[in-house]
XYZ file of C-alpha atoms in Angstrom:
333
model
C 148.140 60.715 184.002
C 151.999 62.009 184.343
C 155.136 59.453 185.891
C 158.393 60.590 186.872
C 161.822 59.405 186.249
C 164.933 60.624 187.898
C 168.070 59.219 186.533
C 169.917 61.418 188.492
C 167.975 62.908 191.883
C 169.458 65.073 194.146
C 169.562 67.321 197.200
C 170.969 70.357 196.117
C 169.801 73.201 194.133
C 172.678 75.338 193.413
C 173.565 79.181 194.365
C 174.467 77.743 197.332
C 171.349 76.369 198.604
C 170.106 72.458 200.269
C 166.293 71.567 200.245
C 165.311 68.575 202.295
C 161.264 67.550 203.331
C 160.067 69.271 206.510
C 156.865 68.933 208.168
C 153.883 71.451 208.510
C 155.487 73.235 211.948
C 158.982 74.092 209.568
C 156.907 76.383 207.447
C 157.501 79.519 209.944
C 160.956 77.608 211.911
C 164.017 80.250 210.930
C 166.290 77.268 210.706
C 165.286 77.276 207.252
C 163.345 78.796 204.515
C 159.738 76.920 204.873
C 156.967 75.862 201.478
C 154.157 74.164 200.465
C 155.020 71.872 196.891
C 152.144 70.055 195.648
C 151.046 69.651 199.610
C 155.039 68.726 200.725
C 156.578 70.980 203.202
C 160.262 71.647 201.670
C 162.828 73.823 203.740
C 165.490 74.870 202.026
C 168.163 76.220 203.781
C 171.487 78.536 202.716
C 174.734 76.736 202.989
C 177.331 79.265 203.411
C 179.532 75.942 202.337
C 177.744 75.047 199.008
C 179.261 74.615 195.844
C 177.542 76.403 192.986
C 175.855 73.978 190.596
C 177.117 75.160 187.588
C 180.484 76.585 189.172
C 182.519 79.919 187.426
C 186.075 79.525 186.345
C 186.895 82.422 188.589
C 185.508 80.888 191.061
C 186.888 77.262 191.103
C 190.663 78.764 190.558
C 189.592 81.456 193.821
C 189.871 84.494 192.272
C 186.474 85.488 193.606
C 184.454 83.548 196.275
C 181.339 82.460 194.398
C 180.218 82.743 190.971
C 177.630 80.257 189.183
C 177.842 80.366 185.586
C 174.957 81.337 184.072
C 176.506 81.704 180.697
C 176.691 77.651 179.678
C 179.991 78.040 179.791
C 181.012 80.195 176.841
C 183.092 82.140 178.011
C 183.845 84.601 174.926
C 180.975 85.625 175.202
C 180.417 85.630 179.131
C 179.608 89.832 179.844
C 181.002 88.789 183.580
C 184.381 86.680 182.025
C 184.853 90.512 179.951
C 184.229 92.603 182.992
C 186.381 90.945 184.915
C 189.192 90.892 182.638
C 188.946 94.702 182.734
C 189.444 94.799 186.169
C 192.818 92.645 185.838
C 194.041 94.788 182.857
C 193.526 97.891 185.668
C 195.537 95.676 188.140
C 192.115 95.499 190.057
C 191.834 92.217 190.178
C 193.633 89.027 190.276
C 193.373 86.808 186.984
C 191.868 83.042 187.141
C 194.948 82.265 185.395
C 197.133 83.786 188.195
C 195.632 82.544 190.995
C 195.835 78.841 189.693
C 199.591 79.635 189.208
C 199.680 80.091 192.470
C 198.787 76.690 193.535
C 200.849 73.506 194.127
C 202.209 71.380 191.404
C 199.639 68.517 191.053
C 196.487 71.550 191.865
C 197.385 73.010 188.953
C 194.524 71.527 186.532
C 192.791 72.296 183.329
C 189.739 74.800 183.065
C 187.813 72.191 181.371
C 188.145 69.963 184.896
C 188.111 73.540 187.173
C 184.116 73.869 185.881
C 183.688 69.953 185.820
C 183.480 69.255 182.135
C 186.099 67.238 182.025
C 187.598 63.989 184.907
C 190.904 65.613 186.514
C 193.939 66.819 183.827
C 196.970 68.550 184.407
C 197.577 71.768 182.880
C 200.716 71.181 180.877
C 200.622 75.264 178.708
C 200.639 77.541 182.027
C 196.960 78.351 181.707
C 198.165 80.222 178.231
C 195.012 78.257 177.092
C 195.245 79.886 173.389
C 198.263 77.382 172.343
C 196.832 74.867 174.333
C 196.246 72.069 171.321
C 193.668 69.898 173.878
C 191.615 72.803 174.653
C 190.783 73.733 170.803
C 190.647 69.701 170.184
C 187.767 69.700 174.037
C 186.183 72.482 172.168
C 185.606 72.160 169.120
C 185.439 68.195 168.486
C 184.882 66.262 171.820
C 181.963 68.915 173.007
C 180.508 68.096 170.302
C 180.585 64.517 169.754
C 179.982 64.139 173.354
C 175.580 63.152 173.829
C 173.581 64.864 176.712
C 170.974 62.537 178.218
C 168.646 64.446 180.780
C 167.952 63.710 184.652
C 164.530 63.806 184.875
C 161.582 63.013 182.257
C 157.841 63.132 183.081
C 156.094 60.699 181.029
C 152.637 61.619 179.694
C 150.489 59.204 178.395
C 153.584 57.119 177.004
C 155.277 60.408 176.174
C 158.677 61.257 177.629
C 159.257 64.463 178.630
C 162.412 65.964 179.563
C 163.604 68.484 182.271
C 165.603 71.817 180.203
C 165.016 70.594 177.202
C 163.303 73.783 175.599
C 160.564 72.751 173.019
C 159.693 73.872 169.475
C 156.156 72.886 168.335
C 156.894 71.186 165.725
C 158.164 68.571 167.984
C 161.272 69.326 167.796
C 164.070 69.942 170.905
C 166.829 72.251 171.381
C 169.155 71.571 174.491
C 171.733 74.063 176.010
C 175.262 72.685 176.304
C 178.744 73.369 177.603
C 180.506 76.181 175.095
C 177.385 77.845 173.839
C 176.446 75.441 171.826
C 172.383 74.207 171.537
C 172.172 70.206 170.551
C 168.894 69.570 168.038
C 166.936 66.685 167.606
C 163.379 65.210 167.328
C 161.236 64.218 170.001
C 159.699 61.936 171.620
C 156.136 62.327 170.690
C 156.949 62.499 167.306
C 159.365 59.611 167.240
C 155.962 57.377 168.436
C 153.411 59.132 166.174
C 155.712 58.337 162.840
C 157.500 55.477 163.669
C 161.107 54.563 162.833
C 162.065 56.776 160.273
C 163.615 54.364 156.858
C 166.212 57.961 156.308
C 166.883 61.864 157.577
C 167.779 64.131 154.536
C 170.155 66.555 156.746
C 171.702 69.534 155.818
C 175.722 69.876 156.137
C 178.127 71.162 158.498
C 177.918 74.901 157.988
C 174.731 75.050 156.558
C 172.522 78.456 158.562
C 169.132 77.333 159.690
C 166.669 79.758 160.304
C 163.990 79.387 163.514
C 160.755 78.049 162.743
C 161.258 77.386 159.048
C 162.526 73.994 157.053
C 164.815 72.416 158.285
C 165.134 68.807 157.302
C 163.432 65.759 155.879
C 162.175 62.271 157.708
C 161.114 59.807 154.937
C 159.840 56.866 155.701
C 158.188 54.463 153.106
C 157.356 56.581 149.878
C 156.235 59.581 152.382
C 158.055 62.660 153.318
C 158.214 64.802 155.992
C 159.448 68.433 156.580
C 160.481 68.883 160.081
C 160.870 73.164 161.080
C 163.906 74.206 162.900
C 163.655 75.305 166.738
C 166.415 77.980 166.761
C 168.279 80.188 164.073
C 172.269 79.021 163.937
C 175.108 77.000 162.012
C 176.001 73.866 161.723
C 178.581 72.737 163.303
C 178.067 69.142 164.029
C 175.811 66.784 162.541
C 175.653 62.835 164.101
C 176.314 60.490 161.146
C 175.315 57.744 163.372
C 171.427 58.615 162.819
C 171.873 58.345 158.153
C 173.609 54.969 159.614
C 171.129 54.260 162.149
C 167.750 55.355 161.870
C 165.657 53.175 164.344
C 168.543 55.395 166.809
C 167.143 58.797 167.121
C 163.756 56.403 167.788
C 165.390 54.620 170.543
C 167.288 57.507 172.287
C 166.001 60.819 170.911
C 167.228 62.185 173.044
C 170.373 60.723 174.140
C 172.625 59.447 171.366
C 169.438 59.904 168.914
C 170.174 63.649 168.361
C 170.572 65.526 164.622
C 172.707 68.560 164.786
C 174.592 70.711 166.978
C 174.296 74.642 166.547
C 176.412 77.244 166.885
C 173.404 80.616 167.783
C 174.432 84.258 167.712
C 172.521 84.784 170.718
C 171.554 81.751 172.998
C 169.611 83.138 175.965
C 166.880 84.905 173.272
C 167.008 81.372 171.055
C 165.570 79.872 174.201
C 163.414 81.893 175.278
C 161.432 81.682 171.866
C 161.186 77.488 173.314
C 159.000 75.776 175.821
C 160.726 74.254 178.490
C 159.623 72.335 181.894
C 155.797 73.136 182.704
C 155.102 74.399 179.490
C 155.871 71.731 177.477
C 154.844 69.420 179.659
C 150.950 70.967 179.274
C 151.951 71.232 175.498
C 152.198 67.658 175.019
C 148.871 67.040 177.219
C 147.433 69.192 175.035
C 149.231 67.230 172.007
C 147.576 64.338 173.634
C 144.146 65.247 172.967
C 144.638 66.397 169.727
C 145.924 62.722 168.792
C 143.534 61.013 170.887
C 140.759 62.441 168.751
C 142.711 62.040 165.149
C 142.833 58.146 166.229
C 139.047 57.888 167.751
C 138.100 58.874 164.053
C 139.886 55.559 162.589
C 139.617 53.605 165.475
C 136.766 54.074 167.599
C 136.390 54.815 171.396
C 139.330 54.795 173.201
C 139.056 54.157 177.235
C 137.912 55.293 179.512
C 140.859 56.767 180.686
C 142.114 57.412 177.019
C 145.035 55.288 178.018
C 149.104 54.778 177.082
C 150.260 55.081 173.841
C 152.863 53.257 172.140
C 155.194 53.175 169.325
C 154.574 53.432 165.658
C 151.237 54.579 165.453
C 151.484 55.132 162.030
C 151.794 51.821 161.129
C 149.849 50.417 163.335
C 147.221 52.221 162.363
C 146.202 52.391 159.061
C 143.976 55.019 158.729
C 145.936 58.104 159.926
C 147.330 59.754 157.264
C 150.350 60.901 156.958
C 150.160 64.900 155.866
C 147.285 64.873 157.741
C 149.903 63.604 160.728
C 152.519 66.142 159.597
C 150.258 68.935 159.567
C 148.880 68.840 162.982
C 151.958 68.295 164.769
C 155.270 69.007 162.715
C 153.282 71.600 161.137
C 154.226 71.237 157.706
C 153.107 68.577 155.324
């Protein structure tokens, strides 16, 4: 039983295209690209005036006609940005900075406004970002502390699985943030199975985490469960709010209840080691099957359709063993 929650539906798919519901006779018409998904006809149409879903700085400045960012607004490691800068140095390309300097004064906005990461803000440093205090503050402080909320969530028998989040099989998640960071947390499944934590044993900023190795601890009563890290990287921010209020991770596991912000050396490789979207939904369905067997052992047969699980299974079913749950779902004890 899968339900979907759409908190921010949209009718574009980036890279200059739009889509709409169609009729069966439109599948073969030249007006658009017809396809069938789930029994519904969708007509996808290239749009010459469409905006990129994640517009590149070079595109927004007018230095190039069309380019969507595929490096999470981490310009320092972007191959495209480096190649364009090389062309600028050879005099074969106008820089995005010079393109912006040619605009009327009121249109000379901050690079973070150009890429839609912040609201309208005028540039006061003539696009010399290395001299801008706000630019440094935004990258090091504001972007690190800003939470990320899922825009599309599927619910599998009471467990939320958001879109565009990458999952580790130890029930942790990683979300790629603009600027090339990864935000880390515990998923909704683990929160509901283990119940509200009394506290967390979290590493400090600057600590290096390694993929699939034990990185922090989850405490409840006299029990402690180790949790494995979903990625390699160095912690650049710790969410101190969850130390003061552990229940925040239960109420908003994919929002304010995040645990760390990590800088990883190769963000794309890190994401490839994890599950995303369809894979994560199928995986949660399989985990629900394992959980149903464990619950049946201590509480007897479930409803014919399995029913929907609520929160705090460990607290409400005394027969469920902490260590057994940790071994099965966190892959630790």
